Structures are given as C-alpha cells and as structure tokens.
mmCIF file of C-alpha atoms in Angstrom:
data_model
loop_
_atom_site.group_PDB
_atom_site.id
_atom_site.type_symbol
_atom_site.label_atom_id
_atom_site.label_comp_id
_atom_site.label_asym_id
_atom_site.label_seq_id
_atom_site.Cartn_x
_atom_site.Cartn_y
_atom_site.Cartn_z
ATOM 1 C CA MET F 6 31.405 -97.577 -88.259
ATOM 2 C CA HIS F 7 27.470 -97.899 -88.832
ATOM 3 C CA ALA F 8 28.351 -101.335 -90.323
ATOM 4 C CA GLY F 9 30.129 -102.123 -87.165
ATOM 5 C CA ARG F 10 27.219 -101.015 -85.386
ATOM 6 C CA ARG F 11 24.969 -102.872 -87.388
ATOM 7 C CA LEU F 12 26.904 -106.211 -86.941
ATOM 8 C CA ALA F 13 27.023 -105.572 -83.181
ATOM 9 C CA ALA F 14 23.117 -105.116 -83.168
ATOM 10 C CA ILE F 15 22.676 -108.239 -85.164
ATOM 11 C CA VAL F 16 24.918 -110.370 -82.838
ATOM 12 C CA ALA F 17 22.994 -109.046 -79.696
ATOM 13 C CA ALA F 18 19.807 -109.857 -81.153
ATOM 14 C CA CYS F 19 20.846 -113.468 -81.968
ATOM 15 C CA CYS F 20 22.215 -113.753 -78.421
ATOM 16 C CA LEU F 21 18.786 -112.639 -77.186
ATOM 17 C CA ALA F 22 16.801 -115.010 -79.340
ATOM 18 C CA SER F 23 19.121 -117.790 -78.205
ATOM 19 C CA VAL F 24 18.477 -117.140 -74.788
ATOM 20 C CA ALA F 25 14.715 -116.903 -75.256
ATOM 21 C CA ALA F 26 14.857 -120.149 -77.301
ATOM 22 C CA GLN F 27 16.768 -121.967 -74.295
ATOM 23 C CA ALA F 28 14.202 -120.367 -71.624
ATOM 24 C CA GLN F 29 11.028 -121.228 -73.619
ATOM 25 C CA LYS F 30 10.761 -125.047 -72.414
ATOM 26 C CA LEU F 31 7.098 -124.910 -71.560
ATOM 27 C CA PRO F 32 4.018 -124.942 -73.614
ATOM 28 C CA ALA F 33 2.015 -121.766 -74.047
ATOM 29 C CA GLY F 34 0.314 -120.543 -71.011
ATOM 30 C CA PHE F 35 2.401 -122.384 -68.485
ATOM 31 C CA VAL F 36 5.193 -120.781 -66.349
ATOM 32 C CA TYR F 37 7.473 -121.818 -63.754
ATOM 33 C CA LEU F 38 5.955 -120.243 -60.453
ATOM 34 C CA ARG F 39 9.435 -119.077 -59.231
ATOM 35 C CA ASP F 40 9.464 -116.634 -62.093
ATOM 36 C CA VAL F 41 5.970 -115.409 -60.930
ATOM 37 C CA ASP F 42 6.832 -115.017 -57.127
ATOM 38 C CA PRO F 43 10.010 -116.260 -55.863
ATOM 39 C CA THR F 44 8.954 -115.974 -52.312
ATOM 40 C CA ILE F 45 6.615 -118.828 -52.276
ATOM 41 C CA ILE F 46 8.240 -121.883 -50.777
ATOM 42 C CA GLN F 47 8.529 -124.961 -52.898
ATOM 43 C CA ASP F 48 9.102 -128.422 -51.566
ATOM 44 C CA ILE F 49 8.091 -130.516 -54.831
ATOM 45 C CA ARG F 50 7.744 -134.042 -53.347
ATOM 46 C CA TYR F 51 7.752 -136.037 -56.552
ATOM 47 C CA ALA F 52 11.020 -134.992 -57.605
ATOM 48 C CA GLY F 53 12.679 -136.616 -54.574
ATOM 49 C CA SER F 54 12.306 -139.750 -52.112
ATOM 50 C CA ASN F 55 10.154 -138.217 -49.680
ATOM 51 C CA ASN F 56 6.779 -139.470 -50.965
ATOM 52 C CA PHE F 57 4.563 -142.406 -50.794
ATOM 53 C CA VAL F 58 6.416 -144.050 -53.586
ATOM 54 C CA GLY F 59 9.836 -143.494 -52.183
ATOM 55 C CA ARG F 60 11.376 -142.487 -55.304
ATOM 56 C CA PRO F 61 11.111 -139.397 -57.883
ATOM 57 C CA LEU F 62 8.204 -140.095 -60.322
ATOM 58 C CA ARG F 63 8.673 -140.173 -64.037
ATOM 59 C CA GLY F 64 8.798 -136.837 -65.689
ATOM 60 C CA TYR F 65 10.108 -134.692 -62.530
ATOM 61 C CA GLN F 66 13.447 -133.797 -63.703
ATOM 62 C CA ALA F 67 13.504 -130.867 -61.446
ATOM 63 C CA ALA F 68 11.917 -129.700 -58.338
ATOM 64 C CA GLU F 69 10.120 -126.774 -59.639
ATOM 65 C CA CYS F 70 6.463 -125.775 -59.504
ATOM 66 C CA VAL F 71 4.895 -125.355 -63.107
ATOM 67 C CA VAL F 72 1.244 -123.945 -63.269
ATOM 68 C CA LYS F 73 -0.970 -121.826 -65.886
ATOM 69 C CA ARG F 74 -0.025 -118.457 -65.843
ATOM 70 C CA GLU F 75 -3.293 -117.358 -64.396
ATOM 71 C CA VAL F 76 -2.773 -119.901 -61.679
ATOM 72 C CA GLY F 77 0.399 -118.435 -60.803
ATOM 73 C CA ALA F 78 -0.864 -115.005 -60.756
ATOM 74 C CA LEU F 79 -3.568 -115.805 -58.183
ATOM 75 C CA LEU F 80 -1.047 -117.871 -56.077
ATOM 76 C CA LYS F 81 1.036 -114.399 -55.846
ATOM 77 C CA SER F 82 -1.996 -112.728 -54.652
ATOM 78 C CA VAL F 83 -2.456 -115.204 -52.111
ATOM 79 C CA GLN F 84 1.032 -114.925 -50.888
ATOM 80 C CA GLU F 85 0.672 -111.110 -50.796
ATOM 81 C CA GLU F 86 -2.279 -111.555 -48.420
ATOM 82 C CA LEU F 87 -0.260 -113.715 -46.225
ATOM 83 C CA ALA F 88 3.068 -112.232 -46.083
ATOM 84 C CA PRO F 89 2.133 -109.267 -43.636
ATOM 85 C CA GLN F 90 1.058 -112.367 -41.263
ATOM 86 C CA ASN F 91 4.446 -113.940 -41.304
ATOM 87 C CA LEU F 92 3.075 -116.876 -43.489
ATOM 88 C CA SER F 93 3.889 -118.443 -46.667
ATOM 89 C CA LEU F 94 2.692 -120.945 -49.081
ATOM 90 C CA LYS F 95 4.663 -123.943 -49.485
ATOM 91 C CA MET F 96 3.966 -125.949 -52.707
ATOM 92 C CA PHE F 97 3.929 -129.613 -52.702
ATOM 93 C CA ASP F 98 3.026 -130.420 -56.123
ATOM 94 C CA CYS F 99 1.838 -128.326 -59.272
ATOM 95 C CA TYR F 100 1.938 -129.341 -62.819
ATOM 96 C CA ARG F 101 2.035 -133.382 -63.000
ATOM 97 C CA PRO F 102 3.024 -135.001 -66.376
ATOM 98 C CA THR F 103 0.674 -137.806 -67.167
ATOM 99 C CA ARG F 104 3.310 -140.183 -67.417
ATOM 100 C CA ALA F 105 3.946 -139.683 -63.686
ATOM 101 C CA VAL F 106 0.076 -140.188 -62.907
ATOM 102 C CA ALA F 107 0.610 -143.800 -64.867
ATOM 103 C CA ASP F 108 3.754 -144.341 -62.791
ATOM 104 C CA MET F 109 1.402 -143.780 -59.616
ATOM 105 C CA VAL F 110 -1.098 -146.052 -61.263
ATOM 106 C CA ALA F 111 1.607 -148.951 -61.841
ATOM 107 C CA TRP F 112 2.905 -148.484 -58.253
ATOM 108 C CA SER F 113 -0.258 -149.074 -56.629
ATOM 109 C CA ARG F 114 -0.983 -152.326 -58.692
ATOM 110 C CA ASP F 115 2.621 -153.660 -58.311
ATOM 111 C CA GLY F 116 1.438 -155.749 -55.019
ATOM 112 C CA LYS F 117 4.450 -154.520 -53.043
ATOM 113 C CA GLU F 118 4.167 -152.395 -50.082
ATOM 114 C CA THR F 119 7.301 -151.307 -47.910
ATOM 115 C CA PRO F 120 6.766 -150.079 -44.538
ATOM 116 C CA ALA F 121 7.762 -146.539 -45.516
ATOM 117 C CA GLN F 122 5.169 -146.551 -48.133
ATOM 118 C CA LYS F 123 2.543 -147.646 -45.551
ATOM 119 C CA ARG F 124 3.084 -144.712 -43.556
ATOM 120 C CA TYR F 125 1.100 -142.826 -46.084
ATOM 121 C CA ASN F 126 -2.056 -145.106 -45.710
ATOM 122 C CA PRO F 127 -1.740 -146.920 -42.329
ATOM 123 C CA ALA F 128 -5.583 -147.920 -42.345
ATOM 124 C CA PHE F 129 -5.989 -149.955 -45.487
ATOM 125 C CA SER F 130 -3.937 -151.319 -48.481
ATOM 126 C CA LYS F 131 -2.368 -149.182 -51.355
ATOM 127 C CA ALA F 132 -4.535 -151.309 -53.705
ATOM 128 C CA ASP F 133 -7.820 -149.595 -52.212
ATOM 129 C CA LEU F 134 -6.478 -146.037 -53.074
ATOM 130 C CA PHE F 135 -8.394 -145.789 -56.160
ATOM 131 C CA ARG F 136 -11.626 -147.077 -54.937
ATOM 132 C CA LEU F 137 -11.371 -144.465 -51.866
ATOM 133 C CA GLY F 138 -10.625 -141.457 -54.133
ATOM 134 C CA TYR F 139 -7.235 -140.886 -53.235
ATOM 135 C CA ILE F 140 -5.383 -141.661 -56.587
ATOM 136 C CA ALA F 141 -7.085 -141.261 -60.139
ATOM 137 C CA GLU F 142 -6.222 -142.559 -63.464
ATOM 138 C CA ARG F 143 -6.822 -139.048 -64.506
ATOM 139 C CA SER F 144 -5.144 -136.153 -62.566
ATOM 140 C CA GLY F 145 -6.268 -132.541 -62.840
ATOM 141 C CA HIS F 146 -2.605 -131.787 -61.938
ATOM 142 C CA SER F 147 -1.801 -132.549 -65.506
ATOM 143 C CA THR F 148 -3.873 -129.445 -66.889
ATOM 144 C CA GLY F 149 -1.533 -127.340 -64.891
ATOM 145 C CA ALA F 150 -4.662 -126.018 -62.983
ATOM 146 C CA ALA F 151 -4.573 -128.240 -59.707
ATOM 147 C CA LEU F 152 -2.136 -127.801 -56.782
ATOM 148 C CA ASP F 153 -1.039 -129.435 -53.623
ATOM 149 C CA LEU F 154 0.110 -126.911 -50.859
ATOM 150 C CA THR F 155 0.108 -125.939 -47.382
ATOM 151 C CA LEU F 156 0.971 -122.953 -45.019
ATOM 152 C CA VAL F 157 4.198 -121.987 -43.208
ATOM 153 C CA GLU F 158 4.857 -119.888 -40.356
ATOM 154 C CA LEU F 159 8.031 -118.025 -41.114
ATOM 155 C CA LYS F 160 8.820 -117.044 -37.606
ATOM 156 C CA ALA F 161 8.795 -120.744 -36.360
ATOM 157 C CA ASP F 162 11.690 -123.214 -36.361
ATOM 158 C CA ASN F 163 11.118 -124.949 -39.655
ATOM 159 C CA SER F 164 14.859 -126.439 -39.621
ATOM 160 C CA ALA F 165 13.893 -130.065 -39.119
ATOM 161 C CA THR F 166 14.436 -132.169 -42.454
ATOM 162 C CA PHE F 167 13.356 -135.364 -43.737
ATOM 163 C CA ASP F 168 15.659 -138.370 -43.039
ATOM 164 C CA PRO F 169 15.057 -141.124 -45.303
ATOM 165 C CA ALA F 170 16.637 -143.528 -43.070
ATOM 166 C CA ARG F 171 14.594 -142.777 -39.993
ATOM 167 C CA ASP F 172 11.714 -144.895 -39.107
ATOM 168 C CA TYR F 173 8.779 -142.270 -38.752
ATOM 169 C CA ALA F 174 5.386 -142.602 -37.203
ATOM 170 C CA ASP F 175 2.689 -142.933 -39.947
ATOM 171 C CA CYS F 176 1.115 -139.754 -41.343
ATOM 172 C CA THR F 177 -1.685 -139.397 -38.773
ATOM 173 C CA ALA F 178 0.506 -139.664 -35.841
ATOM 174 C CA ASN F 179 1.553 -136.631 -33.860
ATOM 175 C CA VAL F 180 3.279 -133.804 -35.548
ATOM 176 C CA ASN F 181 6.662 -134.628 -33.413
ATOM 177 C CA LEU F 182 6.537 -138.300 -34.400
ATOM 178 C CA ARG F 183 5.586 -138.146 -38.302
ATOM 179 C CA ALA F 184 8.105 -136.983 -40.803
ATOM 180 C CA PRO F 185 8.831 -133.314 -40.752
ATOM 181 C CA ASP F 186 7.741 -130.831 -43.456
ATOM 182 C CA GLY F 187 8.586 -127.395 -42.278
ATOM 183 C CA SER F 188 4.803 -126.189 -42.231
ATOM 184 C CA VAL F 189 1.847 -125.700 -39.888
ATOM 185 C CA ASP F 190 0.310 -128.547 -38.042
ATOM 186 C CA MET F 191 -2.550 -129.510 -40.325
ATOM 187 C CA GLY F 192 -3.112 -132.723 -38.489
ATOM 188 C CA THR F 193 -1.878 -135.043 -40.863
ATOM 189 C CA GLY F 194 1.190 -135.001 -43.442
ATOM 190 C CA TYR F 195 1.012 -134.401 -46.786
ATOM 191 C CA ASP F 196 -0.371 -137.079 -49.160
ATOM 192 C CA CYS F 197 -1.879 -139.013 -46.186
ATOM 193 C CA SER F 198 -4.763 -141.299 -47.555
ATOM 194 C CA ASP F 199 -6.722 -141.463 -44.297
ATOM 195 C CA THR F 200 -10.105 -140.094 -43.355
ATOM 196 C CA LYS F 201 -8.234 -137.866 -40.965
ATOM 197 C CA SER F 202 -6.933 -135.754 -43.950
ATOM 198 C CA HIS F 203 -10.476 -135.006 -44.929
ATOM 199 C CA THR F 204 -10.805 -131.422 -44.695
ATOM 200 C CA ALA F 205 -13.736 -131.329 -42.417
ATOM 201 C CA ALA F 206 -12.383 -134.311 -40.315
ATOM 202 C CA LYS F 207 -13.735 -134.565 -36.818
ATOM 203 C CA SER F 208 -10.808 -136.262 -35.346
ATOM 204 C CA ILE F 209 -8.121 -133.111 -35.499
ATOM 205 C CA THR F 210 -7.626 -130.490 -32.835
ATOM 206 C CA ALA F 211 -9.454 -127.070 -33.023
ATOM 207 C CA ALA F 212 -6.042 -125.355 -33.648
ATOM 208 C CA GLN F 213 -5.612 -127.830 -36.626
ATOM 209 C CA ARG F 214 -8.940 -127.063 -38.043
ATOM 210 C CA ARG F 215 -8.327 -123.266 -37.774
ATOM 211 C CA TRP F 216 -5.165 -123.834 -39.982
ATOM 212 C CA ARG F 217 -7.391 -125.799 -42.495
ATOM 213 C CA GLU F 218 -9.931 -123.317 -42.331
ATOM 214 C CA LYS F 219 -7.473 -120.470 -43.053
ATOM 215 C CA LEU F 220 -5.882 -122.242 -45.968
ATOM 216 C CA VAL F 221 -9.421 -122.865 -47.558
ATOM 217 C CA GLN F 222 -10.450 -119.480 -47.158
ATOM 218 C CA VAL F 223 -7.477 -117.959 -48.500
ATOM 219 C CA MET F 224 -7.443 -119.850 -51.648
ATOM 220 C CA ALA F 225 -11.213 -119.569 -52.031
ATOM 221 C CA ARG F 226 -10.948 -115.649 -52.136
ATOM 222 C CA ARG F 227 -9.099 -116.293 -55.575
ATOM 223 C CA GLY F 228 -11.661 -118.885 -56.670
ATOM 224 C CA PHE F 229 -9.682 -122.132 -55.804
ATOM 225 C CA VAL F 230 -11.719 -125.112 -54.691
ATOM 226 C CA ASN F 231 -10.612 -127.616 -52.208
ATOM 227 C CA TYR F 232 -10.881 -131.326 -52.499
ATOM 228 C CA SER F 233 -12.858 -132.662 -49.499
ATOM 229 C CA LYS F 234 -10.898 -135.812 -49.174
ATOM 230 C CA GLU F 235 -7.545 -133.851 -49.096
ATOM 231 C CA TRP F 236 -6.817 -130.717 -47.268
ATOM 232 C CA TRP F 237 -3.821 -129.812 -49.218
ATOM 233 C CA HIS F 238 -5.521 -130.258 -52.795
ATOM 234 C CA PHE F 239 -7.017 -127.267 -54.704
ATOM 235 C CA SER F 240 -8.189 -126.485 -58.273
ATOM 236 C CA LEU F 241 -9.243 -123.724 -60.114
ATOM 237 C CA PRO F 242 -12.481 -124.336 -62.193
ATOM 238 C CA GLY F 243 -12.179 -123.175 -65.720
ATOM 239 C CA ALA F 244 -8.429 -123.040 -66.022
ATOM 240 C CA GLY F 245 -7.723 -126.827 -66.996
ATOM 241 C CA GLY F 246 -8.350 -128.170 -70.307
ATOM 242 C CA GLN F 247 -6.217 -131.024 -71.819
ATOM 243 C CA ALA F 248 -3.837 -132.972 -69.733
ATOM 244 C CA TYR F 249 0.001 -132.814 -70.748
ATOM 245 C CA ASP F 250 2.682 -134.933 -70.597
ATOM 246 C CA PHE F 251 5.953 -132.675 -70.897
ATOM 247 C CA PRO F 252 8.669 -133.229 -68.178
ATOM 248 C CA ILE F 253 9.267 -130.744 -65.540
ATOM 249 C CA ALA F 254 12.714 -129.584 -66.730
ATOM 250 C CA PRO F 255 15.241 -127.357 -64.968
ATOM 251 C CA ARG F 256 14.510 -123.494 -65.282
ATOM 252 C CA LYS F 257 16.932 -121.782 -67.562
#
C-alpha cells in the first residue's frame, strides 16, 4: 500500500514536470501577457496579413503578446485602471524576434510596393522609412520592453473586421474609410508612417487628441515612455537589455 502511494506520487511528479517542461517555452523573465491578464485584448498584427508587409513576419508562429514579466505586471495595472471606465488596452505588437526585424528591413529594400502596402505610407516611398525614423535595423521590441498598443471602448460597436480583399483608404483617412481595427479613433491607423501619426500632430481633431493624451497619460503613470513619431509605441526604460530571437510559439 505504501509502495503504491509512493509510485503514484512519483508518477504525478513526473507528469507535473512534463507539463512544466512543455509550458516553459520562453527565456527566463519573459511571460505570455495572456497568462498575466487575459482581459487585455490582443490583435498581434505581424502574425497575420493585416500589416504593412501583407503577410506574417518571420518568427511569429502565434498571435500572442510576449513581454518581460515586469512589463506584463504594469500592463495589468493599466488595465485595472481602465476597466471601470469601460475601456481596455489592445496590443498590436509586443516582443518581436530579431529575425522579424530583419524581415522588415529586407521588405523595405526589395524595390516593390503594392497598393495595399502603400496604404501605410501614403506620402512617401517605403525606402524612406529608415531615414524618417519609422523603421530601424534594431528594435526595442526585441528586448521585450517595447509595445505597440491602443485603447478600445468596450461598449462601442467593434464588430467590423479586416477584409484583405477590400480596397481601403490609406491610414490617414477618415476612420470610416480606412481599415477597421476595433479601437478608438486615434486619427490614423496603426503602423501609419506619416506625420499625422506623430503623437502631438496638429492635423487631428480635438477628440482624437484627447484619446492620444489619455493613452500617453495612463501609460506614463506606470513609467512607460511614448515614441513621439508613433502614438501607439511605448517602452519601459531600464527593462530592456539584450535583443532576443526566439520565435513566438503558441501557449501550452
């Protein structure tokens, strides 16, 4: 009887170890945001076709937000502040493998540009994205401490979905004409390489400016710093470090 119990305990321990081994897919210090706060909406663009490249980027094997553990805890705190206001964060991108950054670089230099891709940089060529500061050969995203995100009104009708076959207006157009993203109107779409995307742009409405200011303020209260050329981009100083290249795999 005692031997049977011991055997059962050994089997149970082995099973738990096996589960833990399967779940441990991330380097130390990284977490899936969904495991920290499942209420935060995720729309990880580079895992699909709804992005400026028009296809999944290398390393995005799953549409999951992966972040440094401390970053995830702070995002949970932001979400807890927003929830009573019927608002939610929506994540567009989190940790980004360096192979995905290299994929962006190669795309920007391939000499080709489709009308669908042009929606994201209507005022200039994609070859100018580096010079103008919209794409970099090294990204803070690869450290797990940079984020692309927006706000969602939970009581609004966010049912419109992206149709890859539809001819949408460019990312600076009226919210009813550009591709839908189920979030508040920030004045441009996500990843819009244009001066209108600058956080303090003068060419947006008062309501759009209030939404941007609200996002910046709620993030700043947790120490996040906004990138002035992209209203959606935030980083946490001191939480970065080395760049990583592990793929974003499905959660177990």
